[in-house]
PDB file of C-alpha atoms in Angstrom:
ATOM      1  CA  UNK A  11      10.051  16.207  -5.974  1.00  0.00           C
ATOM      2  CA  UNK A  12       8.155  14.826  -9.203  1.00  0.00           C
ATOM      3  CA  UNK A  13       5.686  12.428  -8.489  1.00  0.00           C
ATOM      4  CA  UNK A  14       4.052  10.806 -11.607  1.00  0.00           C
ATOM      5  CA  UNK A  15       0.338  11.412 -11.226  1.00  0.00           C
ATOM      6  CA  UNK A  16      -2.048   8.650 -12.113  1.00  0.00           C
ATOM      7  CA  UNK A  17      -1.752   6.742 -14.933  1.00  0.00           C
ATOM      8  CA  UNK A  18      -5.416   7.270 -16.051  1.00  0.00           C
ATOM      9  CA  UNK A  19      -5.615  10.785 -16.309  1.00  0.00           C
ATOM     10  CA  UNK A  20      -9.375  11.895 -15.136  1.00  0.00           C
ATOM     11  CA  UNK A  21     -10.515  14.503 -12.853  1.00  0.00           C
ATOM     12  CA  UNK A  22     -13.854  12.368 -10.589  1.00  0.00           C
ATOM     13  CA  UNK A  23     -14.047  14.126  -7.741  1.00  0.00           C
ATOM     14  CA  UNK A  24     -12.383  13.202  -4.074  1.00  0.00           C
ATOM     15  CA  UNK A  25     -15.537  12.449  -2.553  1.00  0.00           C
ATOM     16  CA  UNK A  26     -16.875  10.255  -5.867  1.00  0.00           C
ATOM     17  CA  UNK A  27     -13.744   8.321  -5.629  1.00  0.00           C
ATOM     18  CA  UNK A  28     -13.789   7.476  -1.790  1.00  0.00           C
ATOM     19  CA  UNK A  29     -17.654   6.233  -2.413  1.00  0.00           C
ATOM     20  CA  UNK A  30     -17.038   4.195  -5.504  1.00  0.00           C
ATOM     21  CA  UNK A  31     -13.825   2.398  -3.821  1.00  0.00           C
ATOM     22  CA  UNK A  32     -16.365   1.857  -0.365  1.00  0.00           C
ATOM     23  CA  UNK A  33     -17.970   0.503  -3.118  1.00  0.00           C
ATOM     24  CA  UNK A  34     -15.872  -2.179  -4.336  1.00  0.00           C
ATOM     25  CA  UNK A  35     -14.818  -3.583  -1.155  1.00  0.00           C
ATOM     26  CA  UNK A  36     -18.108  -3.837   0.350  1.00  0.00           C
ATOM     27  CA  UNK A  37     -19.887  -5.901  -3.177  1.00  0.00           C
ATOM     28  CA  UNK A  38     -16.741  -7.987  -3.430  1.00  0.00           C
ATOM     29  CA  UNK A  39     -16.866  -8.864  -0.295  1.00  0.00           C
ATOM     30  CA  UNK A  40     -20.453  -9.550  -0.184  1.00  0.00           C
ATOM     31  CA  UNK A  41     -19.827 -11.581  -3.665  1.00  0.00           C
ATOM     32  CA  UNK A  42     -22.321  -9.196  -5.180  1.00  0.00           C
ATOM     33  CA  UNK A  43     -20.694  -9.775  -8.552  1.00  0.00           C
ATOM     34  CA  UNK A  44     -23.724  -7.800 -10.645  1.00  0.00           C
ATOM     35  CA  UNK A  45     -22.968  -4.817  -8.401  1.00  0.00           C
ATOM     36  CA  UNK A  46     -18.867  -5.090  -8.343  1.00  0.00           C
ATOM     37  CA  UNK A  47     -18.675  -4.945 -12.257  1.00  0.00           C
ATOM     38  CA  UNK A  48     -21.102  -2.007 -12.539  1.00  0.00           C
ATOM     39  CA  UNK A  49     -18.092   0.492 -10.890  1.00  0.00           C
ATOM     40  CA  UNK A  50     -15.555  -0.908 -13.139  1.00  0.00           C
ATOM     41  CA  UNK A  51     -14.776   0.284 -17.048  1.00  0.00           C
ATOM     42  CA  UNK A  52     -14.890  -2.484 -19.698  1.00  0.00           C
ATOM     43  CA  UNK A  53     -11.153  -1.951 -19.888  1.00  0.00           C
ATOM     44  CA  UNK A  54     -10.271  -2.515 -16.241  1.00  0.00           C
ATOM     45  CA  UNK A  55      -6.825  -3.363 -15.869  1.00  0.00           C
ATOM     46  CA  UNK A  56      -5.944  -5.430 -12.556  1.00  0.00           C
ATOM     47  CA  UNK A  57      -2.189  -5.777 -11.731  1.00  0.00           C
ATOM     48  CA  UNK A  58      -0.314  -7.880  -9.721  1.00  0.00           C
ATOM     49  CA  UNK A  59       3.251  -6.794  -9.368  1.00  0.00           C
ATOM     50  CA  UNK A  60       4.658  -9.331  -7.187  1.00  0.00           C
ATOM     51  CA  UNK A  61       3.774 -11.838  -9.735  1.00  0.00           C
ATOM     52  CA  UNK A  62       3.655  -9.561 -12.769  1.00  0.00           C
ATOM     53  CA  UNK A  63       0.157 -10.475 -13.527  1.00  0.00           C
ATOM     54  CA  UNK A  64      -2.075  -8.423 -15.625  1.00  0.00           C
ATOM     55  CA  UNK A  65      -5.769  -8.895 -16.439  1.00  0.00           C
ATOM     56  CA  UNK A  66      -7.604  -6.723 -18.613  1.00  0.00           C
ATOM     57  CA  UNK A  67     -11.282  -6.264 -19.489  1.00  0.00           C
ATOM     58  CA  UNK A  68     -14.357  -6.175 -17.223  1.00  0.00           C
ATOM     59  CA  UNK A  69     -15.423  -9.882 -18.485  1.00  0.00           C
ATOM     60  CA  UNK A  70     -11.956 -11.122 -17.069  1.00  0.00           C
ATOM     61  CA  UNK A  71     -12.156  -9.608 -14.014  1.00  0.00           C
ATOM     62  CA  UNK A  72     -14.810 -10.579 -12.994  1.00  0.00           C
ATOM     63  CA  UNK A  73     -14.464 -14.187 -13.372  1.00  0.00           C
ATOM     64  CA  UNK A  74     -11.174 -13.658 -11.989  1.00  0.00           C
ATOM     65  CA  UNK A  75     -12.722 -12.974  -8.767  1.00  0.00           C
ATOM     66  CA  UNK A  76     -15.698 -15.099  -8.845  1.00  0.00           C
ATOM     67  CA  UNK A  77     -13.366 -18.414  -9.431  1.00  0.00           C
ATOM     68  CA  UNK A  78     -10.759 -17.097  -6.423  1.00  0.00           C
ATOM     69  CA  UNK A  79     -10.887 -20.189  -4.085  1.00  0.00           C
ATOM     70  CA  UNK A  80     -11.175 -19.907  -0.362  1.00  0.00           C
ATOM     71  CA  UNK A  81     -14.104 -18.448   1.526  1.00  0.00           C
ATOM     72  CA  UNK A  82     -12.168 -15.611   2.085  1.00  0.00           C
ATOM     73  CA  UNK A  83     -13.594 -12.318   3.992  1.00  0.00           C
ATOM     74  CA  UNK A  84     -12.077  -8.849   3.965  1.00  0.00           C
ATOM     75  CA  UNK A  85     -12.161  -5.950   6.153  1.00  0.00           C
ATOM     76  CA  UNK A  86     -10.846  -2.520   5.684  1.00  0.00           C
ATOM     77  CA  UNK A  87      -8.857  -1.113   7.815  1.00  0.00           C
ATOM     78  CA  UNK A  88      -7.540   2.410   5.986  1.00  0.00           C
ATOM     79  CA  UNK A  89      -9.277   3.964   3.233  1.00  0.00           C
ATOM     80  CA  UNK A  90      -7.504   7.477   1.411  1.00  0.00           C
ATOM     81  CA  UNK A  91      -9.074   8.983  -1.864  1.00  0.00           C
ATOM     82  CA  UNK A  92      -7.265  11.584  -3.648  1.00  0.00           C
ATOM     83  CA  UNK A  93      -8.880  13.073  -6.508  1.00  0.00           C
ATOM     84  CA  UNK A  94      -9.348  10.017  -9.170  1.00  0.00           C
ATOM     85  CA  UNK A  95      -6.799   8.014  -7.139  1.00  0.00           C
ATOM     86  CA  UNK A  96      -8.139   5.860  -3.707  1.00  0.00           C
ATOM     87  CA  UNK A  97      -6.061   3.751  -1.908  1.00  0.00           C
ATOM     88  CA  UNK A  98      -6.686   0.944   0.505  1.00  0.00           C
ATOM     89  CA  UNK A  99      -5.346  -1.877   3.074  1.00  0.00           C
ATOM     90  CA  UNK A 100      -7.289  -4.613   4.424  1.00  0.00           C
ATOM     91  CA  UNK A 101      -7.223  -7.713   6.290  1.00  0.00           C
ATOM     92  CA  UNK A 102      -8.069 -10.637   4.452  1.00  0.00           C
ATOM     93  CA  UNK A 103      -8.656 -13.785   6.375  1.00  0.00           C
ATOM     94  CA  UNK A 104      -9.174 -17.049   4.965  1.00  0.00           C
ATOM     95  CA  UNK A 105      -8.825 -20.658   6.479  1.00  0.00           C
ATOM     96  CA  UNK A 106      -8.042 -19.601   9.672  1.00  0.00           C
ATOM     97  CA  UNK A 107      -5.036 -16.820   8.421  1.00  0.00           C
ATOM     98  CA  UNK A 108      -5.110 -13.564   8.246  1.00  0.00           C
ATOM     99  CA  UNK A 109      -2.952 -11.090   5.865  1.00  0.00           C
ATOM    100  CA  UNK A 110      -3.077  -7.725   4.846  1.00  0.00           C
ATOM    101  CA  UNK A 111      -3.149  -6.852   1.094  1.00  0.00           C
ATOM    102  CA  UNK A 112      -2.717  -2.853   0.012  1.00  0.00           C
ATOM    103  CA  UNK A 113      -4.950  -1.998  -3.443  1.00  0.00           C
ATOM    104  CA  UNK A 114      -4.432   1.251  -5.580  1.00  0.00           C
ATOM    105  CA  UNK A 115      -7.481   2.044  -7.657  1.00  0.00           C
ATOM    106  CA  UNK A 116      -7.744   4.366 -10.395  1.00  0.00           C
ATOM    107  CA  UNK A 117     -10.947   6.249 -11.552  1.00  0.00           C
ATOM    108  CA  UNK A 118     -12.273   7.394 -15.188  1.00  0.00           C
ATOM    109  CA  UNK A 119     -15.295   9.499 -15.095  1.00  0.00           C
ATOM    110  CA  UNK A 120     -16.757   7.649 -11.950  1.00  0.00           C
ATOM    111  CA  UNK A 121     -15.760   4.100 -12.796  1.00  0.00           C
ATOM    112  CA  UNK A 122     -12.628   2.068 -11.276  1.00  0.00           C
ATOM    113  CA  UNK A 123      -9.864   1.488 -14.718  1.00  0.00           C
ATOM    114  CA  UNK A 124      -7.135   0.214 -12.943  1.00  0.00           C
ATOM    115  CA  UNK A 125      -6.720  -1.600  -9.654  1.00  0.00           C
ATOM    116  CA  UNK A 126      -3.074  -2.392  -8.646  1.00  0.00           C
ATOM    117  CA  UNK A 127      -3.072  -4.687  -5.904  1.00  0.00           C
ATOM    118  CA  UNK A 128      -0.029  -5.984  -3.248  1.00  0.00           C
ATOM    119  CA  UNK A 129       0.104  -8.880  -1.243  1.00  0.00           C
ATOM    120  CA  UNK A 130       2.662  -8.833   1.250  1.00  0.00           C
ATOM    121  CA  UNK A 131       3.607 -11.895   3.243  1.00  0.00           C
ATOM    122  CA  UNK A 132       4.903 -12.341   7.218  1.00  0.00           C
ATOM    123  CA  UNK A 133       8.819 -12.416   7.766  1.00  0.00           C
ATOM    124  CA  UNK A 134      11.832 -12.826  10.060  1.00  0.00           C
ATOM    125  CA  UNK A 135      13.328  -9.826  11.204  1.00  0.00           C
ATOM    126  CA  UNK A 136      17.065  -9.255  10.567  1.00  0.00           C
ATOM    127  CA  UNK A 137      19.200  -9.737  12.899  1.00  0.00           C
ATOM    128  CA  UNK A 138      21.451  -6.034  14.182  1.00  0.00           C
ATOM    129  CA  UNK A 139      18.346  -3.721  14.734  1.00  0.00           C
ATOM    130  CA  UNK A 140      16.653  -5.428  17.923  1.00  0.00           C
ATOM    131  CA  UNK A 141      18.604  -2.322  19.781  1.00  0.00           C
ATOM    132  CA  UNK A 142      15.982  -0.085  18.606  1.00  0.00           C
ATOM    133  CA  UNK A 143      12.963  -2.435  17.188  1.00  0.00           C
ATOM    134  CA  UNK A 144       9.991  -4.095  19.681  1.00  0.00           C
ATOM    135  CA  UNK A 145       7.905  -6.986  18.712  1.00  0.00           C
ATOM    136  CA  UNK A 146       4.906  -4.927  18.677  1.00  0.00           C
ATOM    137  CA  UNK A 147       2.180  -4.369  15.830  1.00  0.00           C
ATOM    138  CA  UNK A 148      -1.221  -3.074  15.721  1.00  0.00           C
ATOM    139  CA  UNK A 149      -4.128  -5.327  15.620  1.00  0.00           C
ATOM    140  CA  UNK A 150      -4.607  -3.174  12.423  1.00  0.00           C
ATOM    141  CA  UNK A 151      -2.290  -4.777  10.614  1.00  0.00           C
ATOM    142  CA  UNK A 152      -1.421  -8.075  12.174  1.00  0.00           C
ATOM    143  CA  UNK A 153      -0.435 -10.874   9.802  1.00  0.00           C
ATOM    144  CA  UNK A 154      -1.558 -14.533  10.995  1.00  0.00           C
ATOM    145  CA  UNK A 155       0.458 -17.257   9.279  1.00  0.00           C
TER     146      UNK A 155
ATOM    147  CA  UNK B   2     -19.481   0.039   5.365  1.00  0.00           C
ATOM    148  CA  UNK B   3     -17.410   1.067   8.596  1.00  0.00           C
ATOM    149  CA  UNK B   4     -14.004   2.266   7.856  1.00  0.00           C
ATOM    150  CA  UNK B   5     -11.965   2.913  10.861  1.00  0.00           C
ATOM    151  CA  UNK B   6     -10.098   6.402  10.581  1.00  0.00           C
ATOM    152  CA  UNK B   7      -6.608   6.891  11.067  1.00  0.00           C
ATOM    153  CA  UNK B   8      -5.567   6.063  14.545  1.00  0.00           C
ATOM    154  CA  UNK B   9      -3.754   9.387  15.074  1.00  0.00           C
ATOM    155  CA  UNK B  10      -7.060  11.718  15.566  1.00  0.00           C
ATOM    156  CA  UNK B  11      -5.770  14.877  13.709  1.00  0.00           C
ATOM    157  CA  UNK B  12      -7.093  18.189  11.399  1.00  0.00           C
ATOM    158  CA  UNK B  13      -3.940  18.455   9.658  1.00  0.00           C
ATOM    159  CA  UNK B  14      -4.957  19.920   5.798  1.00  0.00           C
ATOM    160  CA  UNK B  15      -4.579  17.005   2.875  1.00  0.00           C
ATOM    161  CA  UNK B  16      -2.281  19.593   1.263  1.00  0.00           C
ATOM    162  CA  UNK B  17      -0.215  19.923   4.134  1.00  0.00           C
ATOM    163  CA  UNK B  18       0.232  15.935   4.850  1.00  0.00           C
ATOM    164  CA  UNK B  19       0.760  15.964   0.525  1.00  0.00           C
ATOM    165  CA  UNK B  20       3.899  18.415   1.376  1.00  0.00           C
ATOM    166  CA  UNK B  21       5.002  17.259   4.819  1.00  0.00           C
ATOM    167  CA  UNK B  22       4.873  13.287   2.721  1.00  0.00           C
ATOM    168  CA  UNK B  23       6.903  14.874  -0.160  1.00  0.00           C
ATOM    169  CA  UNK B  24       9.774  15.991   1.879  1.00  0.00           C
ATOM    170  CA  UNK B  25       9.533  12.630   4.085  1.00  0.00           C
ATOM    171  CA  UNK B  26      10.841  10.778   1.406  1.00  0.00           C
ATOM    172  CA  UNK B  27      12.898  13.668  -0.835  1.00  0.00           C
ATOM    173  CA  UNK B  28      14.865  14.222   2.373  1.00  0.00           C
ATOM    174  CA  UNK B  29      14.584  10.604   2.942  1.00  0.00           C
ATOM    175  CA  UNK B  30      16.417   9.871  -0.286  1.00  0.00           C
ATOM    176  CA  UNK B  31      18.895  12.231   0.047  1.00  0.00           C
ATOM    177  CA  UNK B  32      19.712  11.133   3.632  1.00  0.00           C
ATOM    178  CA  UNK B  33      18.894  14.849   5.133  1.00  0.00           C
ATOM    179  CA  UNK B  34      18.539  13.752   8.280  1.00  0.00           C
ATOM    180  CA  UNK B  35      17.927  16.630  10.480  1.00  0.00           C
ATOM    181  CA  UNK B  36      15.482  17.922   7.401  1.00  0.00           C
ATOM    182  CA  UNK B  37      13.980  14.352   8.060  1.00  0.00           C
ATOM    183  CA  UNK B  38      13.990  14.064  11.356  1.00  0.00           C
ATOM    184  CA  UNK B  39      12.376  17.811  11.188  1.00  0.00           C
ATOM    185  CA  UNK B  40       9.144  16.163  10.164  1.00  0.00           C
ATOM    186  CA  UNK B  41       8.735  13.575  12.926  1.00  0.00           C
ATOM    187  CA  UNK B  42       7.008  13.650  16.173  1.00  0.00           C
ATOM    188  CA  UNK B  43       8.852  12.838  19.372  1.00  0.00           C
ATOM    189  CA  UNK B  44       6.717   9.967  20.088  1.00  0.00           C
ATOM    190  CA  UNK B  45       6.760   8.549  16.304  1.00  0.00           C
ATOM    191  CA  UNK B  46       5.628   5.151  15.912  1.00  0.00           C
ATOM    192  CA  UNK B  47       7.294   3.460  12.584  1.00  0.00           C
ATOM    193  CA  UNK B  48       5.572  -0.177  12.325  1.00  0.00           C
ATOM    194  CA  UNK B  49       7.017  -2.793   9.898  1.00  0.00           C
ATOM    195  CA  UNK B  50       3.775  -5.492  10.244  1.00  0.00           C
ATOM    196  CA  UNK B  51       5.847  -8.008   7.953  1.00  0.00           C
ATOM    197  CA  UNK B  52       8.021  -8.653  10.898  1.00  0.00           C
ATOM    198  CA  UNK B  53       6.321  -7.667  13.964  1.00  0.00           C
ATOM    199  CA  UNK B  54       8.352  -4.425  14.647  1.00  0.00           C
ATOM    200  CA  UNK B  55       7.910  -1.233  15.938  1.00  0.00           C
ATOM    201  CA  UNK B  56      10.334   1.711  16.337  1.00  0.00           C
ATOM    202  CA  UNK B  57       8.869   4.049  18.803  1.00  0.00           C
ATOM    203  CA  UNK B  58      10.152   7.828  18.722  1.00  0.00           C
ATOM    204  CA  UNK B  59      12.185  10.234  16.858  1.00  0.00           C
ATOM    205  CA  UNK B  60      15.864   9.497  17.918  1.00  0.00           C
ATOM    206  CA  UNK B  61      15.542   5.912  17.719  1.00  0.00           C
ATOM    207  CA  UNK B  62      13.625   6.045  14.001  1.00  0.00           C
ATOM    208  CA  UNK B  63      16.470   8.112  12.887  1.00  0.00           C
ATOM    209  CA  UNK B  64      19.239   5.685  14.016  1.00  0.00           C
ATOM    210  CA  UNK B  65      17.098   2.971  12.001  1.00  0.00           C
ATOM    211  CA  UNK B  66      17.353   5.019   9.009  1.00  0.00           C
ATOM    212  CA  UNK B  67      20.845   6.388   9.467  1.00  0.00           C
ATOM    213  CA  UNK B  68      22.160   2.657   9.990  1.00  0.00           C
ATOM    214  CA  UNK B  69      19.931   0.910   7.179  1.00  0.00           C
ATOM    215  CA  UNK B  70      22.480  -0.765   5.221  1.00  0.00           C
ATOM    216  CA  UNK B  71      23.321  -0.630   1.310  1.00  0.00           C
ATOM    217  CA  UNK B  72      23.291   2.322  -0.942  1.00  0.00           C
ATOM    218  CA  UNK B  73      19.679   2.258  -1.786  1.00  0.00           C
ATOM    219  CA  UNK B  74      17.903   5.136  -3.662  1.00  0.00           C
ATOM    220  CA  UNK B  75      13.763   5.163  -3.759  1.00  0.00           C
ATOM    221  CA  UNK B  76      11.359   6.998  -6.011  1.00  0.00           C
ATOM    222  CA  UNK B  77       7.929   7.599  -5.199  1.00  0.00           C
ATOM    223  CA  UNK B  78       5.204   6.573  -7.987  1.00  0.00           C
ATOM    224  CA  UNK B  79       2.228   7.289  -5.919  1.00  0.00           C
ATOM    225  CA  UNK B  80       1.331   9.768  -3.579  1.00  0.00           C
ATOM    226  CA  UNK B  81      -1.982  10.228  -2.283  1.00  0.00           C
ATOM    227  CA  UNK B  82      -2.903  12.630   0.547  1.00  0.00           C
ATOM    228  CA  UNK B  83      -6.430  12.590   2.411  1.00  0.00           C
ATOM    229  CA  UNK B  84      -7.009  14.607   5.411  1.00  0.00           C
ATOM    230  CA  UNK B  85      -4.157  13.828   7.716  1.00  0.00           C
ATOM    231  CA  UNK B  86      -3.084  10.793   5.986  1.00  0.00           C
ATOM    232  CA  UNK B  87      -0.937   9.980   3.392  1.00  0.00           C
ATOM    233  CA  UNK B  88      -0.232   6.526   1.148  1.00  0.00           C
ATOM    234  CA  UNK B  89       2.698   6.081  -1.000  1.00  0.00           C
ATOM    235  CA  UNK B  90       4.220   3.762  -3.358  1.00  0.00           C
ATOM    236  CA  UNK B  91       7.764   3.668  -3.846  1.00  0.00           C
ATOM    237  CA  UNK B  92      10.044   1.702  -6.153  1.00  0.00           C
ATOM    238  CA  UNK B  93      13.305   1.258  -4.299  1.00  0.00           C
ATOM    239  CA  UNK B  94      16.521   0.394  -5.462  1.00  0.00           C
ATOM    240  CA  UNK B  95      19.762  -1.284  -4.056  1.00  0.00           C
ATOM    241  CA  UNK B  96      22.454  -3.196  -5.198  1.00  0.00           C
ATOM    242  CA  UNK B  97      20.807  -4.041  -8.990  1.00  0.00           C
ATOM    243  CA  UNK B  98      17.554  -5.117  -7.237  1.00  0.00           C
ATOM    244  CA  UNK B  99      14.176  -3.221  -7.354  1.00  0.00           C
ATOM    245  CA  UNK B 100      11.899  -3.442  -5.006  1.00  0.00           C
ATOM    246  CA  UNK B 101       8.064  -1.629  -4.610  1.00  0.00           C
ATOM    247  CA  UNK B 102       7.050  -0.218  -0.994  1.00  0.00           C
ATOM    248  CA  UNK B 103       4.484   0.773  -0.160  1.00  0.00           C
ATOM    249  CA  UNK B 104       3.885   3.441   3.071  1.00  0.00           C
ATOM    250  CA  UNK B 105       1.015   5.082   4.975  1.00  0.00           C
ATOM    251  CA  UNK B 106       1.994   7.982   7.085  1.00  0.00           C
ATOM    252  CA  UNK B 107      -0.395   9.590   9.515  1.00  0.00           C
ATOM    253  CA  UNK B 108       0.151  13.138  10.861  1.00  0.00           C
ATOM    254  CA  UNK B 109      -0.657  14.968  13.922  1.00  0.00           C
ATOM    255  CA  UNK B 110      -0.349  18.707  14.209  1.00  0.00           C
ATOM    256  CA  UNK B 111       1.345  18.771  10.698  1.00  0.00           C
ATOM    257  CA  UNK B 112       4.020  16.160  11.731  1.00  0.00           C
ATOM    258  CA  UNK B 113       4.597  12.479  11.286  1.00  0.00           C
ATOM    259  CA  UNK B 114       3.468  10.443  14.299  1.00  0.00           C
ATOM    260  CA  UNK B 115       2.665   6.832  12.734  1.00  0.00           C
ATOM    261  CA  UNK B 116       4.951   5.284   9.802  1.00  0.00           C
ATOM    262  CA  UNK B 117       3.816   2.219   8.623  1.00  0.00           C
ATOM    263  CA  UNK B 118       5.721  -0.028   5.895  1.00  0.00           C
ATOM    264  CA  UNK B 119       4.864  -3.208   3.695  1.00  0.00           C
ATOM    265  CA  UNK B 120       7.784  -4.761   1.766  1.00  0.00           C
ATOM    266  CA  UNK B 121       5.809  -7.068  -0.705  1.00  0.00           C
ATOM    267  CA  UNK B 122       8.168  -9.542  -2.359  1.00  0.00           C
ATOM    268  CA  UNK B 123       7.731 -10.987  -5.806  1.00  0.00           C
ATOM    269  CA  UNK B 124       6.369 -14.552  -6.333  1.00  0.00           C
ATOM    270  CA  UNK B 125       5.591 -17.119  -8.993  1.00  0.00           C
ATOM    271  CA  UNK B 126       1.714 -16.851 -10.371  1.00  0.00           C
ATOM    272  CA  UNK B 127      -0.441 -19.549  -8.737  1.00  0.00           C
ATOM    273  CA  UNK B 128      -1.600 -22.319 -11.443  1.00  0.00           C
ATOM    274  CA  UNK B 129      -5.166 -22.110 -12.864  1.00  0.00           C
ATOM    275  CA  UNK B 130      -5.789 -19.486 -13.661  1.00  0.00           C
ATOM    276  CA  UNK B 131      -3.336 -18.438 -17.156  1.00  0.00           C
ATOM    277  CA  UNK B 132      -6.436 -18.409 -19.047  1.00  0.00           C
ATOM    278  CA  UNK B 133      -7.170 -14.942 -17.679  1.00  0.00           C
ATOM    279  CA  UNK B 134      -3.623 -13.393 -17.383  1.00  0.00           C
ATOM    280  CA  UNK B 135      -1.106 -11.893 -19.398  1.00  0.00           C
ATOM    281  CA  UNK B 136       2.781 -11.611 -18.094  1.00  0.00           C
ATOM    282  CA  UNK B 137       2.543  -7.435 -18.233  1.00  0.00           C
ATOM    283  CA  UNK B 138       2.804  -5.212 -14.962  1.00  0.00           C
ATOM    284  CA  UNK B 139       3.561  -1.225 -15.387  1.00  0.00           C
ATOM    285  CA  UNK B 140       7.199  -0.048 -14.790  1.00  0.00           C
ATOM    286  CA  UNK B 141       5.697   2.031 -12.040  1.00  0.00           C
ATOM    287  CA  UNK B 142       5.497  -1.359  -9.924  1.00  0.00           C
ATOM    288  CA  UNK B 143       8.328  -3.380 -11.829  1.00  0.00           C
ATOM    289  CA  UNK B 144      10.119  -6.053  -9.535  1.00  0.00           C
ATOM    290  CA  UNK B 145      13.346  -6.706 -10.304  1.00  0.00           C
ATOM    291  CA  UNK B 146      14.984  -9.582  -7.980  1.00  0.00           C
TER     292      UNK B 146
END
């Protein structure tokens, strides 16, 4: 099977990656904005496929974050790095719900350039599978609507 | 910051979850199911948190698979493997829609024993905040509804 490598071709360390993404979670969550931009290039791109969003440049970012409404917390809940590459789920509560976003992030020489984030939302099952499916979900990943 | 491990308490090698996660989804794809069922624990646990569900063990994850409707194909445009986990994102498509997954598998003894899927679906870009976005997401992640 081919699978594309990263887009930002770089060779930080396992080990660097996994620290710098602990990193970012724990100053954005903490709103420690001085901190948060120091891991991330001046050309950080942030993506958001599910609206096709794209934000580029440390500046942008930044503010980006700072002006989200909502006094919003995070936890993480799984945490992989893979050479330059870490990726990430979390629970994000906020006004009394609770969802789970997955990020991607991408390293160049020690410093996040590209974050990719997903924000999926709660649905109904389909009907025709309750023959093999139970309503049963880790408190890992439960959504609260 | 705490970061809670993978539940599945395991030694599996990253570059044996990176193969065992390659040929999850090439035999996936090609609808090898015996390959595919091959790399599964008895007792596997595939969670869907959008909806609440969980498949628990091999035969009935198969019969989910085997009786998924529509004649979808996937690619995978991420894979990352750490330890005995494994992330993945996918683009996946069926009937002239494309749609981005996104999967964390977690091994035990060099097979699958935890599957867990989000399905994020595309959305319109909240107000306020066009004076920091472009429209401009990657093919990797492209939705197309």
């Amino acid at each position: 099977m081919s699978v594309p490598g990263a887009t930002v071709a770089d060779m930080t360390a396992t080990e660097d990656t996994r620290a710098v993404a602990e990193r970012y979670f724990t100053t954005m969550n903490a709103r420690a904005w001085s901190a948060f931009g120091a891991l991330l290039t001046d050309d950080v791109r942030y993506e958001l496929p599910q609206t096709g969003e794209r934000i580029t440049g440390r500046g942008n970012y930044l503010r980006f974050n700072q002006e989200y409404p909502g006094a919003w917390q995070l936890r993480v809940t799984r945490l992989l790095a893979d050479g330059s590459t870490a990726s990430a789920s979390l629970l994000f509560t906020v006004g009394g719900r609770q969802l789970v976003a997955v990020v991607f992030l991408e390293l160049r020489d020690g410093l996040i350039a590209r974050v990719t984030d997903f924000w999926p939302e709660p649905y109904d099952a389909p009907p025709g599978r309750d023959h093999l499916t139970e309503q049963a979900v880790s408190e890992q990943d439960r959504f609260v609507p």
